[in-house]
Coordinates of C-alpha atoms and ligand atoms in Angstrom, one line a residue:
X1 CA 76.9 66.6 62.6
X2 CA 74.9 69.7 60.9
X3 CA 76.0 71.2 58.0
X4 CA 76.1 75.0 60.0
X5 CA 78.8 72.4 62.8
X6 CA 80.5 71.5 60.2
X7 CA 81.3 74.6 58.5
X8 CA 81.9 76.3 61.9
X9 CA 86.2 76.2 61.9
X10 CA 87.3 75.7 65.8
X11 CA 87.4 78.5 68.0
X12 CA 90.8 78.8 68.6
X13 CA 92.5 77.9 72.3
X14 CA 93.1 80.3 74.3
X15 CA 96.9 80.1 74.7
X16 CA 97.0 80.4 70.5
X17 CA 96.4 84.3 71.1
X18 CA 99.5 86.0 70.6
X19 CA 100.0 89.8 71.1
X20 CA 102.2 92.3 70.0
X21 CA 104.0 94.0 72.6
X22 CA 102.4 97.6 73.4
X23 CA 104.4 99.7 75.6
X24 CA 103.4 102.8 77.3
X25 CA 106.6 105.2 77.1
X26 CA 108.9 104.9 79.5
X27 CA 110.7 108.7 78.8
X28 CA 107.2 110.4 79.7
X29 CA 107.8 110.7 83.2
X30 CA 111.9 111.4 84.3
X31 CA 112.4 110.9 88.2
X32 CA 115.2 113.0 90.1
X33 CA 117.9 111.2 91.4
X34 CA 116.9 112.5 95.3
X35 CA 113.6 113.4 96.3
X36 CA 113.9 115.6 99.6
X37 CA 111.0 116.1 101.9
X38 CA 108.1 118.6 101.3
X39 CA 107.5 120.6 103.7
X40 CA 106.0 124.2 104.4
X41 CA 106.1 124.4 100.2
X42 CA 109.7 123.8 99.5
X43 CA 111.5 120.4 99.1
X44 CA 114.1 120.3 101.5
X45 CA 116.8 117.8 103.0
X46 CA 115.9 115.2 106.0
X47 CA 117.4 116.2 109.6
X48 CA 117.9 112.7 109.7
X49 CA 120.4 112.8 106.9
X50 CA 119.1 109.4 106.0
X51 CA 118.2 108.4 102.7
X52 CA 116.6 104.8 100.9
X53 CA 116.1 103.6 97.7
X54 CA 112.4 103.0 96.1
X55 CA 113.1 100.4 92.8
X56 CA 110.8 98.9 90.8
X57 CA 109.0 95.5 92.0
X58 CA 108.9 94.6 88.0
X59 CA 113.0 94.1 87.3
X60 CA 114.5 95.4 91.1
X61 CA 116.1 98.1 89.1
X62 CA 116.5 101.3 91.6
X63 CA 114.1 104.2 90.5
X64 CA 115.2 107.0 93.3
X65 CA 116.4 107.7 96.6
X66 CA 114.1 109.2 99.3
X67 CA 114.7 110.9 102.2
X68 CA 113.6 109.1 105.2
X69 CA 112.2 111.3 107.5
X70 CA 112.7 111.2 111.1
X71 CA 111.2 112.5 114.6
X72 CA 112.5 116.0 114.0
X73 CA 111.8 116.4 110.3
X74 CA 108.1 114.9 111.4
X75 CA 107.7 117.8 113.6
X76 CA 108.8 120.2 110.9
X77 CA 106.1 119.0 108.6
X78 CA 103.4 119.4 111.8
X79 CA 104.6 122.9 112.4
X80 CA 104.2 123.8 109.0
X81 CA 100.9 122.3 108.7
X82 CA 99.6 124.2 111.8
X83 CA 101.1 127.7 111.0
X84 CA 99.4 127.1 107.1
X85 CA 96.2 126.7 109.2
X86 CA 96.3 129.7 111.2
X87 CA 97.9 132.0 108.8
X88 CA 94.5 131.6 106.2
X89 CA 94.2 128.3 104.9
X90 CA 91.2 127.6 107.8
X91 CA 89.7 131.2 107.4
X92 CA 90.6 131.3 103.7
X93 CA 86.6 132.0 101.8
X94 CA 85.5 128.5 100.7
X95 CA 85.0 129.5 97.3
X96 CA 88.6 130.0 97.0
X97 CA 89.5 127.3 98.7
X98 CA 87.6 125.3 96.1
X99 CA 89.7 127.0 93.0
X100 CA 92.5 125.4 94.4
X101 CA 91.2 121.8 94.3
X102 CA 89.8 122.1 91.4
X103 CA 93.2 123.4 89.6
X104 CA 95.2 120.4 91.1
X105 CA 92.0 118.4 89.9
X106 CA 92.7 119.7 86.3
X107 CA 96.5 119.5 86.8
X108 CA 96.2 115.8 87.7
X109 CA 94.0 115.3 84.7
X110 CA 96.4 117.3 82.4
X111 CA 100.0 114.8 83.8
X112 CA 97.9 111.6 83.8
X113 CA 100.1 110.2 81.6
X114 CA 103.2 111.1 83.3
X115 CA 101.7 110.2 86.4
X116 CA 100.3 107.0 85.6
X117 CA 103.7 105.8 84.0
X118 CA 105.4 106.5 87.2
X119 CA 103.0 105.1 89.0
X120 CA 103.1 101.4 87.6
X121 CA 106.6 101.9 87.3
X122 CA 107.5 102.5 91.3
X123 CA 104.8 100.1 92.3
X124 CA 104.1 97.3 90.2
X125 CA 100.6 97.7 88.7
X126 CA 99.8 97.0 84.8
X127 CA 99.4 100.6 83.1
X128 CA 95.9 99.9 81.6
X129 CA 95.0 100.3 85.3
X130 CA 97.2 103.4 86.3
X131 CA 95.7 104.9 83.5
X132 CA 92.2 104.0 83.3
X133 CA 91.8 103.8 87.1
X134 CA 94.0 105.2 89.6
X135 CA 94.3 108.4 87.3
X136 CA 91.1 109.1 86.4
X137 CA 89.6 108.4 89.9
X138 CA 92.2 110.7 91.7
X139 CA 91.1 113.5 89.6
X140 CA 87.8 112.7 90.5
X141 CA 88.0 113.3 94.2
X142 CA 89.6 116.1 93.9
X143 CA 86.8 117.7 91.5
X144 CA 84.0 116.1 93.6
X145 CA 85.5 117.1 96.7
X146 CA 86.4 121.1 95.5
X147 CA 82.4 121.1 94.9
X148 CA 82.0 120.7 98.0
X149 CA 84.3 122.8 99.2
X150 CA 81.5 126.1 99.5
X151 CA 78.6 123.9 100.3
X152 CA 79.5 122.6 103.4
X153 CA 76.8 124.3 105.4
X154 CA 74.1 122.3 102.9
X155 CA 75.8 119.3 103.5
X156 CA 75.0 119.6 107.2
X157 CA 72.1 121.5 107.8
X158 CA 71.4 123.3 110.4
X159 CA 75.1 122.5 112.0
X160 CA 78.0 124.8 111.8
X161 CA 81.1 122.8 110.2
X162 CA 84.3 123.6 111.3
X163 CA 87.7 122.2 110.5
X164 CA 89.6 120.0 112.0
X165 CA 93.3 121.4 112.1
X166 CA 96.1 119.3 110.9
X167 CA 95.4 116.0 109.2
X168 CA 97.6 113.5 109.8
X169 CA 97.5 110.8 106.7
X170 CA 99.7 107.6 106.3
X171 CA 98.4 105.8 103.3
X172 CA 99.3 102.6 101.5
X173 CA 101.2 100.9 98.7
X174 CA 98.6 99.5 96.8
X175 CA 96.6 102.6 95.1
X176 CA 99.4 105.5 96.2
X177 CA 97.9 108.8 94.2
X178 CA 94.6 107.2 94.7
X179 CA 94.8 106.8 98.1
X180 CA 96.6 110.1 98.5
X181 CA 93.4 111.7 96.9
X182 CA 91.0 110.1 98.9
X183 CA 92.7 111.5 102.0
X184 CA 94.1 114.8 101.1
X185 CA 91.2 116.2 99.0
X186 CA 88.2 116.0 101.8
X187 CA 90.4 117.2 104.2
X188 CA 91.6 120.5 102.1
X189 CA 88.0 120.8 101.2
X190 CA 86.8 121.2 104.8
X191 CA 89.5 123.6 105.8
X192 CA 92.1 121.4 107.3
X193 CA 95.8 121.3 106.7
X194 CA 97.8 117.8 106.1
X195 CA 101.1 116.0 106.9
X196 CA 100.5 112.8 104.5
X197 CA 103.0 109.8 104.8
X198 CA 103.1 107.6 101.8
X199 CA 103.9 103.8 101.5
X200 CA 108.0 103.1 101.7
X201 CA 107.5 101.3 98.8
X202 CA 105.3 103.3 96.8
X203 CA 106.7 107.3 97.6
X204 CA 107.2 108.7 93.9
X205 CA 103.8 109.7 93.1
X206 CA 103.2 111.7 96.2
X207 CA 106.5 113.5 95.5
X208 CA 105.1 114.2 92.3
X209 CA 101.9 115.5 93.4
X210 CA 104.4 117.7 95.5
X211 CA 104.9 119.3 92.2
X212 CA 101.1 119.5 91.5
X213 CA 100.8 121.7 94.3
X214 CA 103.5 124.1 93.7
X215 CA 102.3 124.3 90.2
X216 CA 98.9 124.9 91.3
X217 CA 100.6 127.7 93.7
X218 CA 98.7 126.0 96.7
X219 CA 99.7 128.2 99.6
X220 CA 102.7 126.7 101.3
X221 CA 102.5 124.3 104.1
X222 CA 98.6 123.2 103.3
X223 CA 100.3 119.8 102.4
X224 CA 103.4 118.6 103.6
X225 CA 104.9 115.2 102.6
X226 CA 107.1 113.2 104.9
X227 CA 108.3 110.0 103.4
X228 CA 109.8 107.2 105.3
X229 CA 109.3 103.7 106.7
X230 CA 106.6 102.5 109.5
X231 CA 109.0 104.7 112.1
X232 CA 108.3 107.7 110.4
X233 CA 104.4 107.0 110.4
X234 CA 104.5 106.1 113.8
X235 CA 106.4 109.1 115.0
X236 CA 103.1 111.1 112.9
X237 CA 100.8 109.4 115.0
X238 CA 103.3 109.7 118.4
X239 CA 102.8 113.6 117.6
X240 CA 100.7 115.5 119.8
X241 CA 100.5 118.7 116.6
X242 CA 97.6 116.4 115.2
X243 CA 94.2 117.1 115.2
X244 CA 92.7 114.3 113.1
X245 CA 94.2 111.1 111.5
X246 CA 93.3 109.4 108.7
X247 CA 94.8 105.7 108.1
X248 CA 94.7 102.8 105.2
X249 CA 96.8 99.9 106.0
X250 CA 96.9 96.7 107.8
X251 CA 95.2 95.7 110.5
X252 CA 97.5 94.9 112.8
X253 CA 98.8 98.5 112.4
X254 CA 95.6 100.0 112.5
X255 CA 95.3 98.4 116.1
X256 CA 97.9 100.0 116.9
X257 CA 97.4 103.5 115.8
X258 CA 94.0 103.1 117.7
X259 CA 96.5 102.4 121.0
X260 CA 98.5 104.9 121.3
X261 CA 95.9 107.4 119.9
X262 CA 93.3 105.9 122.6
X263 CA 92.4 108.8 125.5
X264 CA 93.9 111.8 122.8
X265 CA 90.4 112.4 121.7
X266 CA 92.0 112.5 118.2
X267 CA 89.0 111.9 115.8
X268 CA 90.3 108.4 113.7
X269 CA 89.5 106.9 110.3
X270 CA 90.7 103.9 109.8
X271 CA 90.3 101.5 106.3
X272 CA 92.1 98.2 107.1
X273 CA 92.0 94.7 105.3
X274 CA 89.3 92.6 104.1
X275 CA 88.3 88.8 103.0
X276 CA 85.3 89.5 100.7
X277 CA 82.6 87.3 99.7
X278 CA 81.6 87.3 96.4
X279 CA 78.8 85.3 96.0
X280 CA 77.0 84.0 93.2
X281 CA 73.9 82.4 92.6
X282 CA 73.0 79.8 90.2
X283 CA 70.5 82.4 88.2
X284 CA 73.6 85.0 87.4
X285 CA 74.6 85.3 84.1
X286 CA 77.4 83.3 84.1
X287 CA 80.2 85.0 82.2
X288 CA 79.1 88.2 83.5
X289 CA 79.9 86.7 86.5
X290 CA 82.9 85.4 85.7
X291 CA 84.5 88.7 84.6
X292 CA 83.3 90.5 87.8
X293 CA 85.1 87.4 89.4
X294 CA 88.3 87.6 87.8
X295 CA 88.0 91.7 88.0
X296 CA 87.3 91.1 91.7
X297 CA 90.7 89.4 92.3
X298 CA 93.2 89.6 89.4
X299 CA 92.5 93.2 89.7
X300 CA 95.5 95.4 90.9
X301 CA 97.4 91.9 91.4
X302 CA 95.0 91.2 94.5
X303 CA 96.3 93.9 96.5
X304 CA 92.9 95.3 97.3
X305 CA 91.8 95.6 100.4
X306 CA 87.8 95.5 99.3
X307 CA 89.0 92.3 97.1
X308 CA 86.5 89.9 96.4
X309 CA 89.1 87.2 97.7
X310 CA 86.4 84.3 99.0
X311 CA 84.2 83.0 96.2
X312 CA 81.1 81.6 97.4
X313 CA 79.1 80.1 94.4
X314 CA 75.7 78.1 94.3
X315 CA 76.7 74.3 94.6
X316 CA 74.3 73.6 91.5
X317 CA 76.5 75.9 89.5
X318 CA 79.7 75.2 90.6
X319 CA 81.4 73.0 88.3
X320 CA 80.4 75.0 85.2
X321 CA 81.3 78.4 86.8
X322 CA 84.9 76.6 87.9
X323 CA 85.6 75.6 84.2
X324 CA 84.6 78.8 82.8
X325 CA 86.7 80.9 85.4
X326 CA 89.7 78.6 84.7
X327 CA 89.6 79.0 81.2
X328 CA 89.4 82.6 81.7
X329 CA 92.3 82.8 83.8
X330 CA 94.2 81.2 80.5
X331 CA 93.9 84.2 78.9
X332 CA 95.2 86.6 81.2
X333 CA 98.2 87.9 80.6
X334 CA 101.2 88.5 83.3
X335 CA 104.2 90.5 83.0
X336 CA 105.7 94.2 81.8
X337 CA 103.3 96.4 83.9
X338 CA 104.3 99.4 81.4
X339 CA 102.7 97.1 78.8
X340 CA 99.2 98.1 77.8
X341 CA 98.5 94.3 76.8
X342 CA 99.1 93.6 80.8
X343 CA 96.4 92.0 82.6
X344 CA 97.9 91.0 86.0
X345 CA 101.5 93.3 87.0
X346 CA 104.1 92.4 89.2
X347 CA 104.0 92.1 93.1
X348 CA 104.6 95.2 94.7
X349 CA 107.6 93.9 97.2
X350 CA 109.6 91.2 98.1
X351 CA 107.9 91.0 101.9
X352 CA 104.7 90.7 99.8
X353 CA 105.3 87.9 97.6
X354 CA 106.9 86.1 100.5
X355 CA 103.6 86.5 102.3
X356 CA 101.7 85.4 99.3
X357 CA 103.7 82.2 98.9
X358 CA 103.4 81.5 102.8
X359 CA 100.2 81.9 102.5
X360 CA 99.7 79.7 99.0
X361 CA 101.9 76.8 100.8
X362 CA 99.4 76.7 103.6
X363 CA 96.7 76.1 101.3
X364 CA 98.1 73.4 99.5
X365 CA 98.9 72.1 103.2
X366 CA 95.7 72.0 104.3
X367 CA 94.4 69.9 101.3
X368 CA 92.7 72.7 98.9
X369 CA 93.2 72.0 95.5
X370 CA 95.6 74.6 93.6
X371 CA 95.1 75.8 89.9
X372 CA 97.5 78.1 88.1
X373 CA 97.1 78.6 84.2
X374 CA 100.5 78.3 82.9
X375 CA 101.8 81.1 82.3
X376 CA 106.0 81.8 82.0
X377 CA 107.1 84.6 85.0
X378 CA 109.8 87.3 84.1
X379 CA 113.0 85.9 85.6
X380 CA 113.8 89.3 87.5
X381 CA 111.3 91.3 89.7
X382 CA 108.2 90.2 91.8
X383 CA 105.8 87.4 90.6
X384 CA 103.1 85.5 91.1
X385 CA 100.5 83.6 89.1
X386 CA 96.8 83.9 89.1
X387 CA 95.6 81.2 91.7
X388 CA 92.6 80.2 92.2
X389 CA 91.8 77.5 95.1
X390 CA 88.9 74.6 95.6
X391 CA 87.9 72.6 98.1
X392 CA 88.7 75.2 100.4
X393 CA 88.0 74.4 104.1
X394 CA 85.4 77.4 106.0
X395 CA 88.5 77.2 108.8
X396 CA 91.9 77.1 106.3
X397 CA 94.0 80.6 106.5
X398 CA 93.2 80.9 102.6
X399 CA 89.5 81.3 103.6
X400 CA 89.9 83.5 106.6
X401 CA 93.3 85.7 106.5
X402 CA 93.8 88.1 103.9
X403 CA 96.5 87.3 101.2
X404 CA 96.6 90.5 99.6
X405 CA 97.9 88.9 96.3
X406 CA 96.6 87.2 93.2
X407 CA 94.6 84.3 95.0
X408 CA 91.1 83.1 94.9
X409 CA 89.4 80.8 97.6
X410 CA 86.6 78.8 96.1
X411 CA 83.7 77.8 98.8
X412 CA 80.0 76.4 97.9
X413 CA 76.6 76.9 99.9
X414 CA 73.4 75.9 98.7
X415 CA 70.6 78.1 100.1
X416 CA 70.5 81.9 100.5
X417 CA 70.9 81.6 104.4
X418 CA 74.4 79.5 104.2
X419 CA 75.8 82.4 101.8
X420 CA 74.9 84.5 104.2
X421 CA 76.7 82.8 107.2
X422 CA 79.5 81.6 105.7
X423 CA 79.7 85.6 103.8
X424 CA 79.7 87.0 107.8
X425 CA 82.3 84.1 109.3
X426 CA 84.8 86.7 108.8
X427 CA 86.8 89.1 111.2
X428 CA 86.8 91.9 108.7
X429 CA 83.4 93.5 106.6
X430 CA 84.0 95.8 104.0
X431 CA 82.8 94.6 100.6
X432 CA 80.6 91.6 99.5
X433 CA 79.7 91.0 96.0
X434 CA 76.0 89.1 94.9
X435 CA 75.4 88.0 91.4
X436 CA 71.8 87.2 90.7
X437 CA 69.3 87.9 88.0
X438 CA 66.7 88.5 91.1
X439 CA 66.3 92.2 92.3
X440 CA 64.5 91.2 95.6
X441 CA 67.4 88.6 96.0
X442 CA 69.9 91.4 95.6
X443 CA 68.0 93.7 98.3
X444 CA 67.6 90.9 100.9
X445 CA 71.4 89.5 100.6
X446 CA 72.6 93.2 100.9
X447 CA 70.6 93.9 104.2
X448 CA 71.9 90.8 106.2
X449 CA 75.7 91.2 104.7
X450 CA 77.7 92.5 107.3
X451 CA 80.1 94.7 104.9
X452 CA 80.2 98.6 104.2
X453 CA 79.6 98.0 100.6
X454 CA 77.8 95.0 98.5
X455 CA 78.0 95.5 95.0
X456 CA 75.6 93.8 93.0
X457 CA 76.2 92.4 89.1
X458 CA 79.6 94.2 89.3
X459 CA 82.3 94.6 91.9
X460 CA 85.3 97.3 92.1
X461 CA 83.1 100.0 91.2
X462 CA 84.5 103.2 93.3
X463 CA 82.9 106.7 92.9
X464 CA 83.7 110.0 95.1
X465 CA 80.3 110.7 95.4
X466 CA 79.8 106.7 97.5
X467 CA 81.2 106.5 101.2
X468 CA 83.6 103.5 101.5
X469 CA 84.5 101.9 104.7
X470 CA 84.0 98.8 107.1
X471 CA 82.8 96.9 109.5
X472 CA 84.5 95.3 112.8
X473 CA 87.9 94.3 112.0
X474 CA 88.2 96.2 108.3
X475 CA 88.0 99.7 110.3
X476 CA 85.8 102.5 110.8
X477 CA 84.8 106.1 109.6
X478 CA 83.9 106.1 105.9
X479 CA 85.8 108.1 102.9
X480 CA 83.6 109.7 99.9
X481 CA 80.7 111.4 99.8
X482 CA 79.1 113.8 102.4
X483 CA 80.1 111.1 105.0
X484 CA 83.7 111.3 104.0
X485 CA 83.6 115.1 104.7
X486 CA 82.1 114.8 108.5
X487 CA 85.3 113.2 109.5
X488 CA 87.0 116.2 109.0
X489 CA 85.2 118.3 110.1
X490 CA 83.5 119.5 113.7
X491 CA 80.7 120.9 114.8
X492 CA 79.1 124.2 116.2
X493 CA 75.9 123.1 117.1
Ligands
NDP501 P1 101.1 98.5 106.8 O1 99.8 98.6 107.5 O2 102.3 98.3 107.5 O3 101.3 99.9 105.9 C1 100.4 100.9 105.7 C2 101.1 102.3 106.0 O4 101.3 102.4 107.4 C3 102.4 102.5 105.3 O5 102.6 103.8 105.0 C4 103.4 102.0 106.4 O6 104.7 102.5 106.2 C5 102.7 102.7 107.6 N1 103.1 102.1 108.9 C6 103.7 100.9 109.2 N2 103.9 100.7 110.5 C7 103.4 101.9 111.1 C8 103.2 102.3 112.5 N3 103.6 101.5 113.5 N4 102.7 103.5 112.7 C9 102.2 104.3 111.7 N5 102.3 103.9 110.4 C10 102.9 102.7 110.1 O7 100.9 97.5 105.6 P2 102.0 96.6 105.0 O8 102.6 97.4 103.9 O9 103.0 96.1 106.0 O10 101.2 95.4 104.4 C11 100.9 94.3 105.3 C12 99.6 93.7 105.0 O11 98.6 94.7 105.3 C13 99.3 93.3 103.5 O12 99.8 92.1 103.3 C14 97.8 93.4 103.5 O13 97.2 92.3 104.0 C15 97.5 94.6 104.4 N6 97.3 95.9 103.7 C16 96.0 96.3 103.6 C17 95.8 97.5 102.9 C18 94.5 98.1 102.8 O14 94.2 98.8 101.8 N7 93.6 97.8 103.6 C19 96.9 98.2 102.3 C20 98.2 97.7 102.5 C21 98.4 96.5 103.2 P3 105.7 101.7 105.4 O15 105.1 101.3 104.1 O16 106.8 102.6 105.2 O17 106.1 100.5 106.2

């Protein structure tokens, strides 16, 4: 042994770390006992007269009741969405219409906090997220979009945008202000009105931003909010008021928004599940790759629909890239999403985690090998460990349905061609991830993925400015950037 060894003490193991708790306050953000619907500006009672509870997934304690809106408070919202359009917002200058985005932008910006803190509270996700992500990128659309708001007609050249009418938006539970922005920025920007339904889950944020429009004195009925279950979005999509409707969700769902919209000539966007590849060659640099790999999963708790959820790593490189991830994965830390030490939250439902564990069981079923770091679960609440999978069959349901949770499938290949194949044995296309220290290897990989983004070196990188959407089963239409704003708009030509 050298003397430089000897002197060297032992790193320490991972599980010796110990942290201090850190929490986020809880009193920044105070929820109303009832949140009514909003609609035409005010918040008013359902017609239904029904009501459910939203708790959080991290203890089950109840957070708020909601109003579940039925068929005639849907048709409330609608009206009030198309009389909002006639009576200025469509004609309204562009300039102005920008002002408005960009105060709700600033507003946004100024109740992060408050924002963020409700959001991990009503849905699950670890703070450090809400707050670093979520937050700052729902701002962001909202400042990117309101630049666009008077610059349409350089966006498309030579064609004469118009708006759409009335948007409808039903969004899900896994990025809920983040998802609301996506959707309700581009289409305020391009001169449409909205009726936005959020997750049943996930509701409080969008109430909140509610608030954000009020207090940026948005003229009343440019965005109405009707909250609810699956019934409610399907009586929005059943609603022949709509002009345009924008979806994230599943893809069963999606299927069946596509049905009954099929012969409206309703212009759809739909951004439905995924099974990424993330693929990584044995020239990456490895722990580089390793954090994108847990960043691609462990991220959100898995509940991303661009998730880099299939691992497909060099068969040279496999056993030391294994080790390394699994060592990684000791150090994560799972529990208190209000926590700012949190690295993996709690499961956003009950139906979720059950469909997590069916799906976990299966695996084990079908002979892949199962590792979980230990780590001790919160009795109360929704929870699940990190998981990562090897020896994972090309055919088993961990390697070709989307789990949605905190699981990673584990598949080799040797040469570039095999990634390639095995990447595009999917139903669903809409991310990919390549690790490689080769540029031209990066450019060729990305041009024969069949997936409407590849990331490369990184993964989970998300910018306004960069259109996101799919291929075959993960959907159609893109969000961000100028192709965002053509679907909500038509054109003169
Ligand atoms: P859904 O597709 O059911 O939910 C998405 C949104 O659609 C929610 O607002 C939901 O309302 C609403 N909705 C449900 N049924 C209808 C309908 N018939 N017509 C109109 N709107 C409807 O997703 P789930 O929450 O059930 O999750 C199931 C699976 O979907 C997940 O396990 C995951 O695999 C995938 N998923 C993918 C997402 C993505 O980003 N691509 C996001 C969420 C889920 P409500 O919440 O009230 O039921």
């Amino acid at each position: 042994m050298s003397d430089i060894e000897h002197r060297t003490p032992a790193a320490p193991a991972p599980l010796d770390w110990e942290y201090a708790p850190a929490p986020e306050a809880r009193d920044i953000v105070s929820f109303r006992e009832r949140y009514g619907l909003y609609i035409g500006g005010e918040v008013v009672e359902p017609r239904s007269g029904e009501w459910f509870t939203t708790s959080s997934p991290a203890d089950e304690s109840p957070l708020a009741e909601v109003a579940q809106a039925g068929g005639e408070d849907v048709d409330l919202a609608v009206g009030a969405a198309r009389a909002a359009y006639a009576d200025g917002w469509s004609s309204l200058r562009p300039a102005e219409r920008a002002k408005y985005l960009f105060r709700i932008a600033r507003i946004l910006q100024e109740r992060a906090r408050e924002l963020a803190v409700a959001e991990s509270l009503d849905g699950g996700k670890p703070i450090k997220e809400s707050r670093d992500v979520d937050l700052p990128l729902a701002a962001a659309h909202f400042f990117y979009h309101a630049g666009w708001a008077d610059k349409l007609e350089y966006a498309f050249p030579s064609r004469t945008p118009r708006p759409l009418g009335v948007a409808a938006q039903i969004i899900p539970w896994n990025f809920p202000l983040l998802m609301l922005a996506w959707k309700v920025a581009p289409a305020l920007a391009c001169g449409n009105t909205v009726v936005l339904k959020p997750a049943e889950t996930t509701p409080l944020t969008a109430l909140m931003f509610a608030d954000v429009c009020r207090q940026a004195e948005l003229p009343a009925g440019v965005v109405n909010i009707v909250t609810g279950d699956g019934s409610t979005g399907a009586e929005l999509v059943r609603h022949d008021g709509i002009d345009k409707l924008a979806f994230t969700g599943s893809t069963d769902v999606g299927k069946a928004i596509q049905r009954e919209l099929a012969g409206r000539g309703i212009p759809i966007t739909l951004e439905l599940g995924g099974k990424a590849a993330n693929i990584v060659f044995d020239d990456c640099a490895l722990d580089q790759a390793v954090e994108g790999i847990v960043n691609g999963i462990y991220f959100n708790q898995g509940h991303v629909c661009c998730a880099g959820s299939r691992l497909l790593v060099q068969e040279s490189i496999a056993e030391p890239l294994i080790g390394k991830l699994k060592r990684r994965l000791q150090t994560l830390r799972v529990g208190d999403p209000l926590d700012k030490n949190t690295d993996v939250g709690a499961i956003n439902s009950r139906a979720q985690l059950d469909k997590i564990r069916e799906l976990v069981a299966s695996g084990e079923a079908d002979g892949a090998e199962i590792y979980q770091p230990p780590c001790v679960l919160p009795e109360r609440g929704y929870w699940f460990a990190p998981t990562v999978f090897t020896n994972v069959a090309q055919s088993s349901r961990i390697a070709t349905e989307e789990i949605f949770g905190p699981v990673l499938s584990v598949l080799t290949f040797r040469t570039p061609d095999e990634a390639v194949e095995k990447a595009n044995n999917t139903p669903y296309g809409l991310s990919a991830g390549v690790w490689t220290e080769k540029g031209s290897r990066i450019l060729w990989m990305a041009s024969r993925l069949r997936a409407g983004v590849v990331w490369a070196n990184t993964f989970n990188r998300f910018d306004p400015a960069s259109p996101f959407g799919g291929y075959k089963e993960s959907g159609f239409g893109r969000e961000g950037g100028r192709h965002g704003l053509e679907a909500y708009l038509r054109f003169d030509e």
